[in-house]
Amino acid sequence: MDTHTIGTADTPPSQPEEETPWLTAREQRMWRAHLEVAKLLDYQLSRELQPHNLAINDYEILVVLSEAPDHRMRMTDLATATLQSKSRLSHQITRMENAGLVLRQECPGDRRGLYAHLTEQGWETMQRVAPDHVRSVRAHFIDRFTPEQLDALYEALAPVADHLRGLRGRS
Amino acid sequence: MDTHTIGTADTPPSQPEEETPWLTAREQRMWRAHLEVAKLLDYQLSRELQPHNLAINDYEILVVLSEAPDHRMRMTDLATATLQSKSRLSHQITRMENAGLVLRQECPGDRRGLYAHLTEQGWETMQRVAPDHVRSVRAHFIDRFTPEQLDALYEALAPVADHLRGLRGRS
């Protein structure tokens, strides 16, 4: 949408719904840069995982399970950790189970839930792919910032992540 | 994955494949903050568009078409502008056509292509939804930064967007 400035203070208060706080040009350019980087980086990293036959969400699951005790997590906890809906995660785990990367297991003594368990093949895949993936993340993102920019980005983004995680947790 | 430091310089050069440049703790926390914000913001903005029966990608199409001359664009140009594959865009335009928001039209005198054209209903939908969407973008992102942070984020992210756009254009 075109760039608009915020409505001036002398707009009649009787029409509050018309006072849309449009983004200023400076806000707009930053918003677009964020959207572009998020979308294009996802595309590029996905592309560079393709030779390993992994989608970017698959890789994330492998990382999270490899960090978990006994290489397994309750499906509900895995959905929370990867910020996915349970139904979408379930489809993904089915695909990864067919590829031999994870196994579903019943929780002993817990009728409520299922675990996702990293297989030996899943663990080996993660270890084989991780070095390439780290190089991709460096080449297209991390190494493009100065140390000062890295810290400034973290300071700016971390509170926003906290805010959004809080909203997500309540929904 | 766990935090690793970069391999030291005295690692034997005969084993270059072992010198994976793992992210440092400072790089790692920034990388995770970026990933979380990108994913959670997409989730939250999508959620707040639901009462309008729009997906976030639908909204983006409405914005891009509303800015185009005569409210229409060649499908190939629209795919480039929205950073989508042509096949995925085609499915999305079919859904939006069924909802009455856009129309496909043949390009006069151009056998190669089709236009996507914003309908009157699409235009009205965009104008009705935009104020709410801008408020969402402010509440969950833009207004959470100082003016200095906004500019620093833009300065850091814009060159990365340029880099990634260049890679995408070549693929």
mmCIF file of C-alpha atoms in Angstrom:
data_model
loop_
_atom_site.group_PDB
_atom_site.id
_atom_site.type_symbol
_atom_site.label_atom_id
_atom_site.label_comp_id
_atom_site.label_asym_id
_atom_site.label_seq_id
_atom_site.Cartn_x
_atom_site.Cartn_y
_atom_site.Cartn_z
ATOM 1 C CA MET A 1 0.000 0.000 0.000
ATOM 2 C CA ASP A 2 1.136 3.558 -0.466
ATOM 3 C CA THR A 3 2.988 5.342 2.258
ATOM 4 C CA HIS A 4 0.745 7.371 4.513
ATOM 5 C CA THR A 5 1.598 9.567 7.430
ATOM 6 C CA ILE A 6 -0.195 9.305 10.739
ATOM 7 C CA GLY A 7 -3.383 11.413 10.976
ATOM 8 C CA THR A 8 -2.782 14.831 12.467
ATOM 9 C CA ALA A 9 -3.920 15.643 15.981
ATOM 10 C CA ASP A 10 -6.600 18.107 14.816
ATOM 11 C CA THR A 11 -8.630 15.438 13.016
ATOM 12 C CA PRO A 12 -12.158 15.595 14.532
ATOM 13 C CA PRO A 13 -12.366 13.179 17.480
ATOM 14 C CA SER A 14 -15.888 12.251 16.371
ATOM 15 C CA GLN A 15 -14.411 10.063 13.617
ATOM 16 C CA PRO A 16 -11.830 7.909 15.412
ATOM 17 C CA GLU A 17 -12.236 5.032 12.949
ATOM 18 C CA GLU A 18 -10.885 7.236 10.156
ATOM 19 C CA GLU A 19 -7.644 7.959 11.946
ATOM 20 C CA THR A 20 -5.749 4.961 10.698
ATOM 21 C CA PRO A 21 -2.153 5.113 11.941
ATOM 22 C CA TRP A 22 -0.580 4.426 8.523
ATOM 23 C CA LEU A 23 3.110 3.607 8.542
ATOM 24 C CA THR A 24 5.516 6.428 7.819
ATOM 25 C CA ALA A 25 8.029 6.024 4.987
ATOM 26 C CA ARG A 26 10.752 5.044 7.452
ATOM 27 C CA GLU A 27 8.544 2.485 9.147
ATOM 28 C CA GLN A 28 7.340 1.143 5.823
ATOM 29 C CA ARG A 29 10.825 0.538 4.393
ATOM 30 C CA MET A 30 11.855 -1.339 7.537
ATOM 31 C CA TRP A 31 8.659 -3.410 7.559
ATOM 32 C CA ARG A 32 9.204 -4.398 3.928
ATOM 33 C CA ALA A 33 12.881 -5.236 4.520
ATOM 34 C CA HIS A 34 11.857 -7.531 7.389
ATOM 35 C CA LEU A 35 9.166 -9.271 5.309
ATOM 36 C CA GLU A 36 11.515 -9.742 2.369
ATOM 37 C CA VAL A 37 14.354 -11.133 4.450
ATOM 38 C CA ALA A 38 12.038 -13.524 6.296
ATOM 39 C CA LYS A 39 10.491 -14.853 3.096
ATOM 40 C CA LEU A 40 13.624 -14.955 0.922
ATOM 41 C CA LEU A 41 15.808 -16.492 3.611
ATOM 42 C CA ASP A 42 13.282 -19.248 4.154
ATOM 43 C CA TYR A 43 13.307 -19.871 0.399
ATOM 44 C CA GLN A 44 17.108 -19.900 0.115
ATOM 45 C CA LEU A 45 17.718 -22.144 3.133
ATOM 46 C CA SER A 46 15.009 -24.541 1.920
ATOM 47 C CA ARG A 47 16.673 -24.659 -1.488
ATOM 48 C CA GLU A 48 20.040 -25.505 0.045
ATOM 49 C CA LEU A 49 18.493 -28.310 2.129
ATOM 50 C CA GLN A 50 16.923 -29.916 -0.947
ATOM 51 C CA PRO A 51 20.009 -32.009 -1.882
ATOM 52 C CA HIS A 52 19.621 -33.604 1.566
ATOM 53 C CA ASN A 53 15.931 -34.379 0.878
ATOM 54 C CA LEU A 54 14.888 -32.287 3.871
ATOM 55 C CA ALA A 55 12.343 -29.492 4.150
ATOM 56 C CA ILE A 56 13.302 -26.652 6.481
ATOM 57 C CA ASN A 57 10.635 -27.723 8.985
ATOM 58 C CA ASP A 58 12.049 -31.265 8.943
ATOM 59 C CA TYR A 59 15.471 -29.930 9.808
ATOM 60 C CA GLU A 60 14.026 -27.958 12.716
ATOM 61 C CA ILE A 61 12.344 -31.090 14.104
ATOM 62 C CA LEU A 62 15.637 -33.003 13.876
ATOM 63 C CA VAL A 63 17.434 -30.224 15.794
ATOM 64 C CA VAL A 64 14.811 -29.980 18.536
ATOM 65 C CA LEU A 65 14.635 -33.775 19.059
ATOM 66 C CA SER A 66 18.434 -34.098 19.035
ATOM 67 C CA GLU A 67 18.583 -31.606 21.928
ATOM 68 C CA ALA A 68 15.870 -33.363 23.962
ATOM 69 C CA PRO A 69 16.617 -35.945 26.718
ATOM 70 C CA ASP A 70 16.692 -39.456 25.170
ATOM 71 C CA HIS A 71 16.126 -37.825 21.767
ATOM 72 C CA ARG A 72 12.361 -37.787 22.248
ATOM 73 C CA MET A 73 9.557 -35.388 23.083
ATOM 74 C CA ARG A 74 5.833 -35.528 23.656
ATOM 75 C CA MET A 75 4.057 -34.511 20.451
ATOM 76 C CA THR A 76 2.277 -31.682 22.278
ATOM 77 C CA ASP A 77 5.588 -30.311 23.581
ATOM 78 C CA LEU A 78 7.164 -30.651 20.141
ATOM 79 C CA ALA A 79 4.273 -28.657 18.644
ATOM 80 C CA THR A 80 4.874 -25.911 21.221
ATOM 81 C CA ALA A 81 8.651 -25.942 20.675
ATOM 82 C CA THR A 82 8.316 -25.655 16.900
ATOM 83 C CA LEU A 83 5.395 -23.204 17.045
ATOM 84 C CA GLN A 84 3.210 -25.450 14.903
ATOM 85 C CA SER A 85 -0.377 -26.596 15.202
ATOM 86 C CA LYS A 86 -0.750 -30.191 16.408
ATOM 87 C CA SER A 87 -2.510 -31.250 13.205
ATOM 88 C CA ARG A 88 0.190 -29.814 10.978
ATOM 89 C CA LEU A 89 2.939 -31.365 13.112
ATOM 90 C CA SER A 90 1.182 -34.717 12.943
ATOM 91 C CA HIS A 91 1.243 -34.673 9.112
ATOM 92 C CA GLN A 92 4.896 -33.699 9.153
ATOM 93 C CA ILE A 93 5.865 -36.449 11.595
ATOM 94 C CA THR A 94 4.061 -38.981 9.387
ATOM 95 C CA ARG A 95 6.201 -37.900 6.412
ATOM 96 C CA MET A 96 9.368 -38.029 8.518
ATOM 97 C CA GLU A 97 8.386 -41.445 9.894
ATOM 98 C CA ASN A 98 8.045 -42.719 6.322
ATOM 99 C CA ALA A 99 11.535 -41.372 5.606
ATOM 100 C CA GLY A 100 12.904 -43.276 8.621
ATOM 101 C CA LEU A 101 13.958 -40.143 10.535
ATOM 102 C CA VAL A 102 11.598 -40.391 13.536
ATOM 103 C CA LEU A 103 9.308 -42.897 15.251
ATOM 104 C CA ARG A 104 6.036 -42.371 17.086
ATOM 105 C CA GLN A 105 5.910 -44.173 20.445
ATOM 106 C CA GLU A 106 3.253 -44.380 23.117
ATOM 107 C CA CYS A 107 4.193 -42.730 26.400
ATOM 108 C CA PRO A 108 4.576 -45.499 29.015
ATOM 109 C CA GLY A 109 2.064 -44.956 31.820
ATOM 110 C CA ASP A 110 0.564 -41.943 30.053
ATOM 111 C CA ARG A 111 -2.563 -42.690 28.050
ATOM 112 C CA ARG A 112 -2.847 -39.103 26.883
ATOM 113 C CA GLY A 113 0.059 -38.858 24.593
ATOM 114 C CA LEU A 114 2.538 -39.970 22.015
ATOM 115 C CA TYR A 115 6.243 -39.313 21.825
ATOM 116 C CA ALA A 116 8.181 -38.463 18.684
ATOM 117 C CA HIS A 117 11.532 -40.247 18.928
ATOM 118 C CA LEU A 118 14.587 -39.512 16.791
ATOM 119 C CA THR A 119 15.838 -42.679 15.048
ATOM 120 C CA GLU A 120 19.499 -43.535 14.591
ATOM 121 C CA GLN A 121 19.087 -42.552 10.951
ATOM 122 C CA GLY A 122 17.507 -39.249 11.984
ATOM 123 C CA TRP A 123 20.414 -38.521 14.312
ATOM 124 C CA GLU A 124 22.969 -39.342 11.608
ATOM 125 C CA THR A 125 21.073 -37.205 9.106
ATOM 126 C CA MET A 126 21.106 -34.241 11.478
ATOM 127 C CA GLN A 127 24.854 -34.575 12.075
ATOM 128 C CA ARG A 128 25.560 -34.897 8.370
ATOM 129 C CA VAL A 129 23.393 -31.928 7.340
ATOM 130 C CA ALA A 130 24.157 -29.489 10.176
ATOM 131 C CA PRO A 131 27.566 -28.282 8.876
ATOM 132 C CA ASP A 132 26.128 -27.380 5.463
ATOM 133 C CA HIS A 133 23.126 -25.708 7.044
ATOM 134 C CA VAL A 134 25.277 -23.595 9.376
ATOM 135 C CA ARG A 135 27.323 -22.465 6.376
ATOM 136 C CA SER A 136 24.106 -21.455 4.591
ATOM 137 C CA VAL A 137 22.883 -19.508 7.617
ATOM 138 C CA ARG A 138 26.234 -17.706 7.824
ATOM 139 C CA ALA A 139 26.516 -16.955 4.098
ATOM 140 C CA HIS A 140 23.020 -15.550 3.711
ATOM 141 C CA PHE A 141 22.389 -13.978 7.104
ATOM 142 C CA ILE A 142 24.706 -14.011 10.124
ATOM 143 C CA ASP A 143 27.987 -13.058 8.411
ATOM 144 C CA ARG A 144 26.277 -10.115 6.708
ATOM 145 C CA PHE A 145 26.070 -8.165 9.978
ATOM 146 C CA THR A 146 28.759 -6.451 12.025
ATOM 147 C CA PRO A 147 29.107 -7.653 15.656
ATOM 148 C CA GLU A 148 27.417 -4.387 16.706
ATOM 149 C CA GLN A 149 24.515 -5.015 14.331
ATOM 150 C CA LEU A 150 24.148 -8.590 15.607
ATOM 151 C CA ASP A 151 23.764 -7.363 19.171
ATOM 152 C CA ALA A 152 21.478 -4.475 18.164
ATOM 153 C CA LEU A 153 19.232 -6.866 16.239
ATOM 154 C CA TYR A 154 19.067 -9.234 19.204
ATOM 155 C CA GLU A 155 18.244 -6.409 21.630
ATOM 156 C CA ALA A 156 15.483 -5.184 19.317
ATOM 157 C CA LEU A 157 13.992 -8.558 18.382
ATOM 158 C CA ALA A 158 14.138 -10.525 21.652
ATOM 159 C CA PRO A 159 11.424 -8.482 23.434
ATOM 160 C CA VAL A 160 9.200 -8.764 20.353
ATOM 161 C CA ALA A 161 9.679 -12.542 20.374
ATOM 162 C CA ASP A 162 8.734 -12.569 24.079
ATOM 163 C CA HIS A 163 5.603 -10.517 23.391
ATOM 164 C CA LEU A 164 4.504 -12.764 20.522
ATOM 165 C CA ARG A 165 5.271 -15.973 22.431
ATOM 166 C CA GLY A 166 3.067 -14.705 25.254
ATOM 167 C CA LEU A 167 0.169 -14.074 22.862
ATOM 168 C CA ARG A 168 0.622 -17.494 21.286
ATOM 169 C CA GLY A 169 0.652 -19.178 24.682
ATOM 170 C CA ARG A 170 -2.686 -17.624 25.578
ATOM 171 C CA SER A 171 -4.457 -18.617 22.371
ATOM 172 C CA MET B 1 21.661 -27.546 18.153
ATOM 173 C CA ASP B 2 24.081 -26.751 20.901
ATOM 174 C CA THR B 3 26.219 -23.684 20.772
ATOM 175 C CA HIS B 4 29.632 -24.274 19.278
ATOM 176 C CA THR B 5 32.522 -21.900 18.768
ATOM 177 C CA ILE B 6 34.318 -21.597 15.479
ATOM 178 C CA GLY B 7 37.125 -24.118 14.944
ATOM 179 C CA THR B 8 40.482 -22.795 16.048
ATOM 180 C CA ALA B 9 43.109 -21.809 13.495
ATOM 181 C CA ASP B 10 45.477 -24.644 14.460
ATOM 182 C CA THR B 11 43.062 -27.400 13.415
ATOM 183 C CA PRO B 12 44.944 -29.561 10.858
ATOM 184 C CA PRO B 13 44.275 -28.203 7.351
ATOM 185 C CA SER B 14 44.051 -31.786 6.099
ATOM 186 C CA GLN B 15 40.561 -32.072 7.584
ATOM 187 C CA PRO B 16 38.748 -28.966 6.323
ATOM 188 C CA GLU B 17 35.375 -30.707 6.398
ATOM 189 C CA GLU B 18 35.592 -30.962 10.190
ATOM 190 C CA GLU B 19 35.992 -27.237 10.703
ATOM 191 C CA THR B 20 32.343 -26.380 10.752
ATOM 192 C CA PRO B 21 31.898 -22.682 11.578
ATOM 193 C CA TRP B 22 29.276 -23.259 14.295
ATOM 194 C CA LEU B 23 27.438 -20.174 15.518
ATOM 195 C CA THR B 24 28.718 -18.504 18.660
ATOM 196 C CA ALA B 25 26.323 -17.964 21.567
ATOM 197 C CA ARG B 26 25.766 -14.330 20.512
ATOM 198 C CA GLU B 27 25.072 -15.309 16.913
ATOM 199 C CA GLN B 28 22.834 -18.155 17.985
ATOM 200 C CA ARG B 29 20.593 -16.036 20.225
ATOM 201 C CA MET B 30 20.133 -13.481 17.438
ATOM 202 C CA TRP B 31 19.406 -16.177 14.856
ATOM 203 C CA ARG B 32 16.765 -17.738 17.110
ATOM 204 C CA ALA B 33 15.185 -14.352 17.886
ATOM 205 C CA HIS B 34 14.888 -13.664 14.150
ATOM 206 C CA LEU B 35 13.340 -17.080 13.443
ATOM 207 C CA GLU B 36 10.878 -16.751 16.305
ATOM 208 C CA VAL B 37 9.767 -13.258 15.357
ATOM 209 C CA ALA B 38 9.333 -14.222 11.702
ATOM 210 C CA LYS B 39 7.259 -17.294 12.535
ATOM 211 C CA LEU B 40 5.216 -15.884 15.424
ATOM 212 C CA LEU B 41 4.468 -12.601 13.663
ATOM 213 C CA ASP B 42 3.184 -14.466 10.632
ATOM 214 C CA TYR B 43 0.980 -16.516 12.951
ATOM 215 C CA GLN B 44 -0.376 -13.491 14.837
ATOM 216 C CA LEU B 45 -1.074 -11.368 11.750
ATOM 217 C CA SER B 46 -2.768 -14.349 10.079
ATOM 218 C CA ARG B 47 -4.917 -14.808 13.153
ATOM 219 C CA GLU B 48 -6.011 -11.188 13.136
ATOM 220 C CA LEU B 49 -6.919 -11.383 9.438
ATOM 221 C CA GLN B 50 -9.151 -14.431 10.010
ATOM 222 C CA PRO B 51 -12.283 -12.399 10.915
ATOM 223 C CA HIS B 52 -11.943 -10.847 7.433
ATOM 224 C CA ASN B 53 -11.739 -14.311 5.836
ATOM 225 C CA LEU B 54 -8.319 -13.513 4.400
ATOM 226 C CA ALA B 55 -5.057 -15.427 4.588
ATOM 227 C CA ILE B 56 -1.953 -13.293 4.933
ATOM 228 C CA ASN B 57 -0.873 -14.174 1.376
ATOM 229 C CA ASP B 58 -4.290 -13.072 0.097
ATOM 230 C CA TYR B 59 -3.848 -9.715 1.767
ATOM 231 C CA GLU B 60 -0.438 -9.298 0.171
ATOM 232 C CA ILE B 61 -1.906 -9.982 -3.301
ATOM 233 C CA LEU B 62 -4.639 -7.397 -2.704
ATOM 234 C CA VAL B 63 -2.010 -4.805 -1.703
ATOM 235 C CA VAL B 64 0.253 -5.477 -4.685
ATOM 236 C CA LEU B 65 -2.626 -5.402 -7.207
ATOM 237 C CA SER B 66 -4.106 -2.253 -5.653
ATOM 238 C CA GLU B 67 -0.769 -0.482 -6.254
ATOM 239 C CA ALA B 68 -0.469 -1.679 -9.880
ATOM 240 C CA PRO B 69 -1.623 0.428 -12.887
ATOM 241 C CA ASP B 70 -5.262 -0.412 -13.684
ATOM 242 C CA HIS B 71 -5.257 -2.744 -10.650
ATOM 243 C CA ARG B 72 -3.835 -5.613 -12.674
ATOM 244 C CA MET B 73 -0.579 -7.470 -13.222
ATOM 245 C CA ARG B 74 0.747 -10.264 -15.374
ATOM 246 C CA MET B 75 0.706 -13.479 -13.371
ATOM 247 C CA THR B 76 4.459 -13.927 -13.900
ATOM 248 C CA ASP B 77 5.142 -10.407 -12.570
ATOM 249 C CA LEU B 78 2.800 -10.983 -9.644
ATOM 250 C CA ALA B 79 4.705 -14.190 -8.782
ATOM 251 C CA THR B 80 7.966 -12.212 -8.821
ATOM 252 C CA ALA B 81 6.513 -9.360 -6.759
ATOM 253 C CA THR B 82 5.153 -11.705 -4.084
ATOM 254 C CA LEU B 83 8.197 -14.040 -4.168
ATOM 255 C CA GLN B 84 6.034 -17.074 -4.868
ATOM 256 C CA SER B 85 6.346 -19.927 -7.345
ATOM 257 C CA LYS B 86 4.004 -19.649 -10.339
ATOM 258 C CA SER B 87 2.232 -22.896 -9.446
ATOM 259 C CA ARG B 88 1.566 -21.833 -5.872
ATOM 260 C CA LEU B 89 0.380 -18.410 -6.987
ATOM 261 C CA SER B 90 -1.955 -20.036 -9.500
ATOM 262 C CA HIS B 91 -3.656 -22.070 -6.753
ATOM 263 C CA GLN B 92 -3.973 -18.982 -4.604
ATOM 264 C CA ILE B 93 -5.464 -16.880 -7.405
ATOM 265 C CA THR B 94 -8.023 -19.646 -8.045
ATOM 266 C CA ARG B 95 -9.121 -19.466 -4.404
ATOM 267 C CA MET B 96 -9.264 -15.662 -4.519
ATOM 268 C CA GLU B 97 -11.198 -15.792 -7.802
ATOM 269 C CA ASN B 98 -13.766 -18.062 -6.140
ATOM 270 C CA ALA B 99 -14.063 -15.516 -3.328
ATOM 271 C CA GLY B 100 -14.725 -12.755 -5.888
ATOM 272 C CA LEU B 101 -11.575 -10.778 -5.036
ATOM 273 C CA VAL B 102 -9.682 -11.090 -8.341
ATOM 274 C CA LEU B 103 -10.303 -12.118 -11.952
ATOM 275 C CA ARG B 104 -7.990 -13.817 -14.425
ATOM 276 C CA GLN B 105 -7.944 -12.125 -17.833
ATOM 277 C CA GLU B 106 -6.061 -12.888 -21.018
ATOM 278 C CA CYS B 107 -3.512 -10.281 -22.014
ATOM 279 C CA PRO B 108 -4.765 -8.558 -25.200
ATOM 280 C CA GLY B 109 -2.268 -9.093 -28.012
ATOM 281 C CA ASP B 110 -0.077 -11.277 -25.788
ATOM 282 C CA ARG B 111 -0.637 -15.002 -26.209
ATOM 283 C CA ARG B 112 1.922 -15.809 -23.533
ATOM 284 C CA GLY B 113 0.212 -14.634 -20.476
ATOM 285 C CA LEU B 114 -2.680 -13.990 -18.165
ATOM 286 C CA TYR B 115 -3.368 -10.998 -15.993
ATOM 287 C CA ALA B 116 -4.677 -11.085 -12.446
ATOM 288 C CA HIS B 117 -7.122 -8.188 -12.074
ATOM 289 C CA LEU B 118 -8.419 -6.796 -8.789
ATOM 290 C CA THR B 119 -12.249 -6.769 -8.753
ATOM 291 C CA GLU B 120 -14.300 -3.956 -7.252
ATOM 292 C CA GLN B 121 -15.010 -6.296 -4.335
ATOM 293 C CA GLY B 122 -11.278 -6.983 -3.958
ATOM 294 C CA TRP B 123 -10.542 -3.271 -3.884
ATOM 295 C CA GLU B 124 -13.252 -2.622 -1.290
ATOM 296 C CA THR B 125 -11.998 -5.545 0.800
ATOM 297 C CA MET B 126 -8.456 -4.155 0.777
ATOM 298 C CA GLN B 127 -9.651 -0.701 1.861
ATOM 299 C CA ARG B 128 -11.823 -2.152 4.598
ATOM 300 C CA VAL B 129 -9.125 -4.487 5.992
ATOM 301 C CA ALA B 130 -6.043 -2.242 5.680
ATOM 302 C CA PRO B 131 -6.702 -0.084 8.791
ATOM 303 C CA ASP B 132 -7.042 -3.147 11.033
ATOM 304 C CA HIS B 133 -3.973 -4.766 9.501
ATOM 305 C CA VAL B 134 -1.830 -1.647 9.987
ATOM 306 C CA ARG B 135 -2.891 -1.555 13.632
ATOM 307 C CA SER B 136 -1.841 -5.212 13.992
ATOM 308 C CA VAL B 137 1.543 -4.536 12.377
ATOM 309 C CA ARG B 138 2.089 -1.591 14.739
ATOM 310 C CA ALA B 139 0.938 -3.389 17.887
ATOM 311 C CA HIS B 140 3.031 -6.509 17.358
ATOM 312 C CA PHE B 141 6.075 -5.134 15.563
ATOM 313 C CA ILE B 142 6.689 -1.528 14.462
ATOM 314 C CA ASP B 143 5.678 0.282 17.680
ATOM 315 C CA ARG B 144 7.917 -2.042 19.710
ATOM 316 C CA PHE B 145 11.083 -0.364 18.387
ATOM 317 C CA THR B 146 12.591 3.031 19.097
ATOM 318 C CA PRO B 147 13.120 5.290 16.042
ATOM 319 C CA GLU B 148 16.845 4.507 16.335
ATOM 320 C CA GLN B 149 16.149 0.769 16.345
ATOM 321 C CA LEU B 150 13.862 1.096 13.332
ATOM 322 C CA ASP B 151 16.623 2.756 11.327
ATOM 323 C CA ALA B 152 19.292 0.332 12.565
ATOM 324 C CA LEU B 153 17.119 -2.640 11.604
ATOM 325 C CA TYR B 154 16.539 -1.190 8.157
ATOM 326 C CA GLU B 155 20.256 -0.489 7.621
ATOM 327 C CA ALA B 156 21.095 -4.060 8.670
ATOM 328 C CA LEU B 157 18.320 -5.869 6.799
ATOM 329 C CA ALA B 158 18.097 -3.973 3.498
ATOM 330 C CA PRO B 159 21.468 -5.244 2.142
ATOM 331 C CA VAL B 160 20.539 -8.803 3.146
ATOM 332 C CA ALA B 161 17.240 -8.448 1.278
ATOM 333 C CA ASP B 162 19.189 -7.203 -1.774
ATOM 334 C CA HIS B 163 21.562 -10.159 -1.569
ATOM 335 C CA LEU B 164 18.744 -12.687 -1.299
ATOM 336 C CA ARG B 165 16.684 -11.048 -4.044
ATOM 337 C CA GLY B 166 19.710 -11.333 -6.330
ATOM 338 C CA LEU B 167 20.058 -15.055 -5.613
ATOM 339 C CA ARG B 168 16.359 -15.609 -6.166
ATOM 340 C CA GLY B 169 16.468 -13.764 -9.475
ATOM 341 C CA ARG B 170 19.209 -16.054 -10.772
ATOM 342 C CA SER B 171 17.471 -19.305 -9.840
#
